mmCIF file of C-alpha atoms in Angstrom:
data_model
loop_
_atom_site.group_PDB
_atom_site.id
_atom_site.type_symbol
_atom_site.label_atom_id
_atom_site.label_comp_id
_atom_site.label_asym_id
_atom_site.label_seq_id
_atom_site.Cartn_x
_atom_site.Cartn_y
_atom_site.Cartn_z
ATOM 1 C CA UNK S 242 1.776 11.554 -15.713
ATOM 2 C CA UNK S 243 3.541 12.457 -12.900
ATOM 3 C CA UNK S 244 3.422 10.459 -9.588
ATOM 4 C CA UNK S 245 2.373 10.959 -6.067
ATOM 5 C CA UNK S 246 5.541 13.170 -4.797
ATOM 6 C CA UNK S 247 6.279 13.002 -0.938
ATOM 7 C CA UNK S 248 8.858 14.915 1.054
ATOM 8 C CA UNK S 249 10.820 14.786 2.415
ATOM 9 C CA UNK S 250 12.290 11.430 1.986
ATOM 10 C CA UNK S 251 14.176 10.720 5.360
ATOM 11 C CA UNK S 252 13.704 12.839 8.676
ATOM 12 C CA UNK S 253 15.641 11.706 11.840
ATOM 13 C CA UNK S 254 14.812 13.390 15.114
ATOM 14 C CA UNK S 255 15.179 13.095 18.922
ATOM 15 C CA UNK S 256 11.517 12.057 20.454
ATOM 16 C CA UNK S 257 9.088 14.602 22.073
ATOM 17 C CA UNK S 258 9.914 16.361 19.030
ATOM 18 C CA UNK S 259 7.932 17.401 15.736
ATOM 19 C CA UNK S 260 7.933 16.530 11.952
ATOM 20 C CA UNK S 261 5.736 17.300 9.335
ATOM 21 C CA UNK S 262 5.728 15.294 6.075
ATOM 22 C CA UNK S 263 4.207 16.945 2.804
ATOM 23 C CA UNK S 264 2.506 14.907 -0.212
ATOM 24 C CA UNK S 265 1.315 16.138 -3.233
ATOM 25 C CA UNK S 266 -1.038 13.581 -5.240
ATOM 26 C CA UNK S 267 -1.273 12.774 -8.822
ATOM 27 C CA UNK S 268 -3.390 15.537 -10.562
ATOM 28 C CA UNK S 269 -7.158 15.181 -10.188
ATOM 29 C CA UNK S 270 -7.004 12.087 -7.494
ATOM 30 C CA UNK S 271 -9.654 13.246 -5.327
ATOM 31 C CA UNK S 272 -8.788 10.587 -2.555
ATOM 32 C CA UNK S 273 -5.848 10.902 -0.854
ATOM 33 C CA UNK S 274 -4.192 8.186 1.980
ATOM 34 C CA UNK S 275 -1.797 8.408 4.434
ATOM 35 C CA UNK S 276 -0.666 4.929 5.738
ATOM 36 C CA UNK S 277 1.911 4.220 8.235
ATOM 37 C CA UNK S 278 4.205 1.095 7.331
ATOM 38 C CA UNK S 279 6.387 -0.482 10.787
ATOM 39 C CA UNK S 280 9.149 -2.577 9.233
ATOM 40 C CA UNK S 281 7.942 -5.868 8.713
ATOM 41 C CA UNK S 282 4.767 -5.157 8.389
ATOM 42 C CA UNK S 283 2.130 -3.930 5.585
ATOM 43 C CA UNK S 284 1.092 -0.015 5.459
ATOM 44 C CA UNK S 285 -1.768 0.592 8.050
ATOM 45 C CA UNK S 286 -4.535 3.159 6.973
ATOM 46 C CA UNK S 287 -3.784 6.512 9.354
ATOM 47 C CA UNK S 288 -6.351 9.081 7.392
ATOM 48 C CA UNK S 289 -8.288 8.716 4.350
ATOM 49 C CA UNK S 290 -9.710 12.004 2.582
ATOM 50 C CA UNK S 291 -12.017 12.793 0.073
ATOM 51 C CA UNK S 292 -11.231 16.027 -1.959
ATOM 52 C CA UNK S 293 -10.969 18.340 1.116
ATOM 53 C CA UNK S 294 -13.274 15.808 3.587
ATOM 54 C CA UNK S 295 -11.568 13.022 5.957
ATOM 55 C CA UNK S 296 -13.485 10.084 4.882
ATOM 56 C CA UNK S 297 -11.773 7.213 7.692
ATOM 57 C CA UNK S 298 -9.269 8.935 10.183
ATOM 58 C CA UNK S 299 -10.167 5.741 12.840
ATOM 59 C CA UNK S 300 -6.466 4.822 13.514
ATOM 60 C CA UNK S 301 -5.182 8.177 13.575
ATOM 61 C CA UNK S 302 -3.651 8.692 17.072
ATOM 62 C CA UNK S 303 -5.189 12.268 17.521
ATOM 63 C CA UNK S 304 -3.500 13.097 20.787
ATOM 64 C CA UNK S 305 -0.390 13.051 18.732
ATOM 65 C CA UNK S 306 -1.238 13.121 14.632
ATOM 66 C CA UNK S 307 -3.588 15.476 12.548
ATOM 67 C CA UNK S 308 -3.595 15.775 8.692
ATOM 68 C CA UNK S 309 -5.346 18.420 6.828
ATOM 69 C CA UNK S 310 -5.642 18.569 2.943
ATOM 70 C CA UNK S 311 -7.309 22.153 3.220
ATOM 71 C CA UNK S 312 -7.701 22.994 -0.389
ATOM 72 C CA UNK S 313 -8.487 18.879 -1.556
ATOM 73 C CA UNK S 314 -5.033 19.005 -3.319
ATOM 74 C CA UNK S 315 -1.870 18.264 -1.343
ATOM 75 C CA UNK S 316 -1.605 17.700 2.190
ATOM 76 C CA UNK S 317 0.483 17.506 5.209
ATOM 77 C CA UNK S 318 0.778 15.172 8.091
ATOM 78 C CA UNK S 319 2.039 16.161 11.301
ATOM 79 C CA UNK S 320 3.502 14.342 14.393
ATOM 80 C CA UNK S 321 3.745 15.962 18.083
ATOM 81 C CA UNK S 322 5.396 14.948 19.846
ATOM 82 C CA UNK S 323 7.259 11.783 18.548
ATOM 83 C CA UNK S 324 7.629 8.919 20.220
ATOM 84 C CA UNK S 325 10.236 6.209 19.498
ATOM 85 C CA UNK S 326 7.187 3.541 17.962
ATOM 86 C CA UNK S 327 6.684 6.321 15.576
ATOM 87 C CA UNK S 328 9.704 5.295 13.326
ATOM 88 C CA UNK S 329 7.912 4.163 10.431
ATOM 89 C CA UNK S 330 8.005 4.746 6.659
ATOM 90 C CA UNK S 331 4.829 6.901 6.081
ATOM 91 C CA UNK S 332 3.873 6.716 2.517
ATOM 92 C CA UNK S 333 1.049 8.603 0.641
ATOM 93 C CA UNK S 334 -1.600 7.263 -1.728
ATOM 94 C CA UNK S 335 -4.130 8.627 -4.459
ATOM 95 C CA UNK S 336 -6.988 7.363 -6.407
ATOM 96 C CA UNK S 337 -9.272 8.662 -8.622
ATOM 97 C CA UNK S 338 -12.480 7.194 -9.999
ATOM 98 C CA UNK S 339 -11.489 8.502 -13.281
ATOM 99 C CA UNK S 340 -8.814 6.424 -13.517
ATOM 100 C CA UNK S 341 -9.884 3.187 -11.836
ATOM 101 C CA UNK S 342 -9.689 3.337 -8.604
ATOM 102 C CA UNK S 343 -6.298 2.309 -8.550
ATOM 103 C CA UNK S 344 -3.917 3.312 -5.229
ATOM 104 C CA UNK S 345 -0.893 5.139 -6.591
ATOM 105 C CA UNK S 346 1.692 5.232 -3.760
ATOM 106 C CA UNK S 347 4.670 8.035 -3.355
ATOM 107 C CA UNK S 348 7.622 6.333 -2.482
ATOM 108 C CA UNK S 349 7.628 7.235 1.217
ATOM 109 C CA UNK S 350 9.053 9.441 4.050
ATOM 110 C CA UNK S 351 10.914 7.507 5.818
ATOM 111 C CA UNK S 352 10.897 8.628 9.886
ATOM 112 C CA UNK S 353 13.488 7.677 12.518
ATOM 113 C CA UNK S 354 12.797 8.371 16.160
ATOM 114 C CA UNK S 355 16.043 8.661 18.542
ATOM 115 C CA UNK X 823 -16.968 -7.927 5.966
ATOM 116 C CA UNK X 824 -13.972 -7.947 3.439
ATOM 117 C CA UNK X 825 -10.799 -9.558 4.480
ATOM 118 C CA UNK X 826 -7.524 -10.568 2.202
ATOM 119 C CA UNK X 827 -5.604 -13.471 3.778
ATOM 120 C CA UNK X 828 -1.643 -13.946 2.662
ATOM 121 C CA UNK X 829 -1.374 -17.515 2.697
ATOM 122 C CA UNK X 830 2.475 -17.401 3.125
ATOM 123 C CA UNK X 831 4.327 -14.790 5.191
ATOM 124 C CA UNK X 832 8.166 -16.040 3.029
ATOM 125 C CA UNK X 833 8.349 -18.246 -0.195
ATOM 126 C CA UNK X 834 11.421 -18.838 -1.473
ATOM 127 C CA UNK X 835 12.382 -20.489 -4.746
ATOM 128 C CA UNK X 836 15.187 -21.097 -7.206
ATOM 129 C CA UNK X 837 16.178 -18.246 -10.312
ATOM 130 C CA UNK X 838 14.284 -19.744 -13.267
ATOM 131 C CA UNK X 839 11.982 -21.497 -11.446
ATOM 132 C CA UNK X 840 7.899 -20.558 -11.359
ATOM 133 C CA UNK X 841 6.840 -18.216 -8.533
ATOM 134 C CA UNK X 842 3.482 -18.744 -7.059
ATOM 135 C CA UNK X 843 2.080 -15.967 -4.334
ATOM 136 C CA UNK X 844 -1.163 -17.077 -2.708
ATOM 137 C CA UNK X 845 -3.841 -14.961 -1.620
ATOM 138 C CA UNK X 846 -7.559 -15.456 -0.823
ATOM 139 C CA UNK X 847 -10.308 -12.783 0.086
ATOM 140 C CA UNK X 848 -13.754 -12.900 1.382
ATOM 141 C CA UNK X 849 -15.889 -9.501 0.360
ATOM 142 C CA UNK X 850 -19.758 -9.129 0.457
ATOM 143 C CA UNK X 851 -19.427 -7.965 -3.029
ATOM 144 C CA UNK X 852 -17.805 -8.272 -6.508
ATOM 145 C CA UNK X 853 -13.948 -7.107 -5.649
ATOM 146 C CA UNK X 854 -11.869 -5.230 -7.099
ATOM 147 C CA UNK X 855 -8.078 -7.063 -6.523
ATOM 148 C CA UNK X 856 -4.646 -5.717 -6.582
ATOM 149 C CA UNK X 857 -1.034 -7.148 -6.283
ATOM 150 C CA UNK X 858 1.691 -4.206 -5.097
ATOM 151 C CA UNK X 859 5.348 -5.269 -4.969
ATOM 152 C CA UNK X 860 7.681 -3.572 -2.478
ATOM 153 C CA UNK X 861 11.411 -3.728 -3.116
ATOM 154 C CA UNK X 862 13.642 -2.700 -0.205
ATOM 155 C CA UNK X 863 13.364 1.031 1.140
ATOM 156 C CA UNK X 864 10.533 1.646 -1.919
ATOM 157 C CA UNK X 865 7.204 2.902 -2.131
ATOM 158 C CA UNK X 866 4.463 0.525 -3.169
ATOM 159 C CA UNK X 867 4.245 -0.196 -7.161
ATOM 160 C CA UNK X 868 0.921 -1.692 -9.054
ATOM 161 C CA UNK X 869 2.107 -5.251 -10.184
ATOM 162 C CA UNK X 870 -1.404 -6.189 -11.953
ATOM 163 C CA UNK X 871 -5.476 -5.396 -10.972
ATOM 164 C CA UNK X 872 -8.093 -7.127 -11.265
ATOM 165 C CA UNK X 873 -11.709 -5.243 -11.870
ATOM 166 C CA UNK X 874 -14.171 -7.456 -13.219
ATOM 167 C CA UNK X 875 -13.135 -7.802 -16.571
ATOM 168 C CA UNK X 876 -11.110 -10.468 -17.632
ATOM 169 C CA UNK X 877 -10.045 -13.323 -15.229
ATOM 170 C CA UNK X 878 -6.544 -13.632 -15.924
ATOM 171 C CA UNK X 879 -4.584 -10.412 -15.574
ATOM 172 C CA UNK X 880 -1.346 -9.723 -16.942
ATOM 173 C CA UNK X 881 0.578 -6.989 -15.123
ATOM 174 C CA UNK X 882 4.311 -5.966 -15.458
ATOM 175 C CA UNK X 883 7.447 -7.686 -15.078
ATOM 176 C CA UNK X 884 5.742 -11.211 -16.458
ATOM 177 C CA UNK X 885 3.450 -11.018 -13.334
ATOM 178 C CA UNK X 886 0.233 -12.770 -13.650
ATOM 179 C CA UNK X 887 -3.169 -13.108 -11.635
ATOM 180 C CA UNK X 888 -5.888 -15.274 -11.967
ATOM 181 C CA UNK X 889 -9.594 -14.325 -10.097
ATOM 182 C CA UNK X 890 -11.321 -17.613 -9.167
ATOM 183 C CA UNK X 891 -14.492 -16.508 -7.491
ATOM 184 C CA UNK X 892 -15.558 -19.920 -6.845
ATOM 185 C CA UNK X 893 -12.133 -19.931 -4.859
ATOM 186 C CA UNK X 894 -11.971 -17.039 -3.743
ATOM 187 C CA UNK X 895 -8.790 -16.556 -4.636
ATOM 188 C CA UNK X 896 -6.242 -14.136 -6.491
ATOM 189 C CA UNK X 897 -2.996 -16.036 -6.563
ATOM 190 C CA UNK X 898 0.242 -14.364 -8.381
ATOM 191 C CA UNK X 899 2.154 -16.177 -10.421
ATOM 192 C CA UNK X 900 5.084 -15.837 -12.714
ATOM 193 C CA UNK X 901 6.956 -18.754 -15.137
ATOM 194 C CA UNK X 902 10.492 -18.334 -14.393
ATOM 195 C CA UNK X 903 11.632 -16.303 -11.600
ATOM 196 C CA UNK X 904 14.713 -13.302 -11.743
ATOM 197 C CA UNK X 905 16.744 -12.475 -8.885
ATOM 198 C CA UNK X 906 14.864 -8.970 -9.373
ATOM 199 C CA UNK X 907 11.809 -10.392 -8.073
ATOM 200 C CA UNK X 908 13.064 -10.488 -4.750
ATOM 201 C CA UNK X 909 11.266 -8.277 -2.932
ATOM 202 C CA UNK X 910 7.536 -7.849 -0.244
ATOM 203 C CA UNK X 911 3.778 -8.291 -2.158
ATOM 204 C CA UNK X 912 0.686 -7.082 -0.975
ATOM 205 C CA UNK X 913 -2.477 -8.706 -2.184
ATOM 206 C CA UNK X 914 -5.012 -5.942 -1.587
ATOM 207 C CA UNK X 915 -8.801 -5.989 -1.974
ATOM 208 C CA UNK X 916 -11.125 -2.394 -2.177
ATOM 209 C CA UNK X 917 -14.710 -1.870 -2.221
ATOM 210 C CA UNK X 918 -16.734 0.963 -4.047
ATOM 211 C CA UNK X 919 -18.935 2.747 -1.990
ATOM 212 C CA UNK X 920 -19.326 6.288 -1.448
ATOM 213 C CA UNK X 921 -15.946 5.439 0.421
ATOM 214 C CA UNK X 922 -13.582 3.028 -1.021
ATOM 215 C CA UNK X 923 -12.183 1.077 1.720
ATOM 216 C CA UNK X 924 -8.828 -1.009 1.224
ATOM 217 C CA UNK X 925 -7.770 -4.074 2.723
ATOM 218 C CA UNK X 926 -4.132 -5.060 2.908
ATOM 219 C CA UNK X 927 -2.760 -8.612 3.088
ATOM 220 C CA UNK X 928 0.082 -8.951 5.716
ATOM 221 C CA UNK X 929 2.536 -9.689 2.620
ATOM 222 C CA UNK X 930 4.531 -12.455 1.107
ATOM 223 C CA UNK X 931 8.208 -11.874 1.189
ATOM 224 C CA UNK X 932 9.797 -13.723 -1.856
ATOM 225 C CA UNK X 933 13.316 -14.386 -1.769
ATOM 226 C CA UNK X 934 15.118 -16.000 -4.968
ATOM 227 C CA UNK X 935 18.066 -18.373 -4.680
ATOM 228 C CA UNK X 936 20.929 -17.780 -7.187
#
């Protein structure tokens, strides 16, 4: 089966500015995670949905991220503005009780804040 | 409360020599228990889970885990280590309820001397 697919892979941009990053999970994982990994560090939970409902968005930092997955499939998060402590690799995640429970993670977009 | 607890941040052995990754967790309820490895500028791969079947898991790459629940512990080990083993681990540990919730060790760097 195909994997969790996340573009795009590397961004660079100046800060106060905006980037989107796109994920598209495996087919039929009704949970979808967006985790934010600072080098050195393990991936911190930003949103957590459930089909098309945000089931844990705690330690998003909603004066400056939102995420949507409006039709419980694939979904986007957006940053604006950037700040430099944004430069993270953002990676995506799926489960599925069908198959588990198991976390399948995309292989990242990578961001770099100038 | 569920916690996962890395017991060493860098371990660093000889090519050919056994690899042992510790990790303990403390959960309310019966766990389910993950190992991810994450090689430089990757995503997060499944190494091996654990979900209340049998107590020794075998996952890829000669990985192994054994759940003690009288230890509470989920240590990952491997006979005879490859220089392709270098990479970060995560020892995670989820919880089923209507909203899985995932807790991330702080990772285990492994680094493997020629």
């Amino acid at each position: 089966e195909a994997g969790v697919a996340q573009s795009p892979r590397y961004k660079i941009i100046e800060k106060r500015q905006s980037v989107a990053f796109w994920c598209n999970p495996i087919s039929g994982h009704a949970t979808l995670y967006w985790y934010q990994q600072i080098l050195g560090q393990g991936p911190k939970l930003l949103i957590q949905f459930q089909n098309n409902g945000v089931v844990d968005d705690s330690q998003l930092p909603k004066d400056r991220f939102s995420a949507e997955r409006l039709k419980g499939v694939d979904s986007t998060l957006k940053i604006q503005p950037a700040k430099l402590e944004d430069s993270a690799v953002y990676l995506c995640a799926s489960s599925s009780v069908l198959s588990g429970n198991t976390i399948y993670f995309g292989e990242g977009s990578w961001l770099t804040v100038v | 409360a569920q916690s996962v607890t890395q017991l060493d941040s860098h371990v660093s052995v000889s090519e050919g020599t056994p690899v042992l990754l510790r990790c303990n967790y403390s959960s309310s309820y019966s766990p389910s228990l993950f190992w991810y490895v994450q090689h430089p500028n990757k995503g997060l791969q499944l190494l091996l889970k654990y979900t209340s079947a049998a107590t020794l898991v075998k996952g890829i790459n000669g990985f192994e885990a054994e759940f003690k629940k009288s230890e509470t512990s989920f240590h990952l080990t491997k006979p005879s280590a490859h220089m392709s083993d270098a990479a970060e681990y995560f020892c995670v540990v989820t919880l089923y309820s209507s909203a899985s919730k995932i807790i991330f060790g702080s990772g285990t760097r492994l680094s493997i001397r020629p």
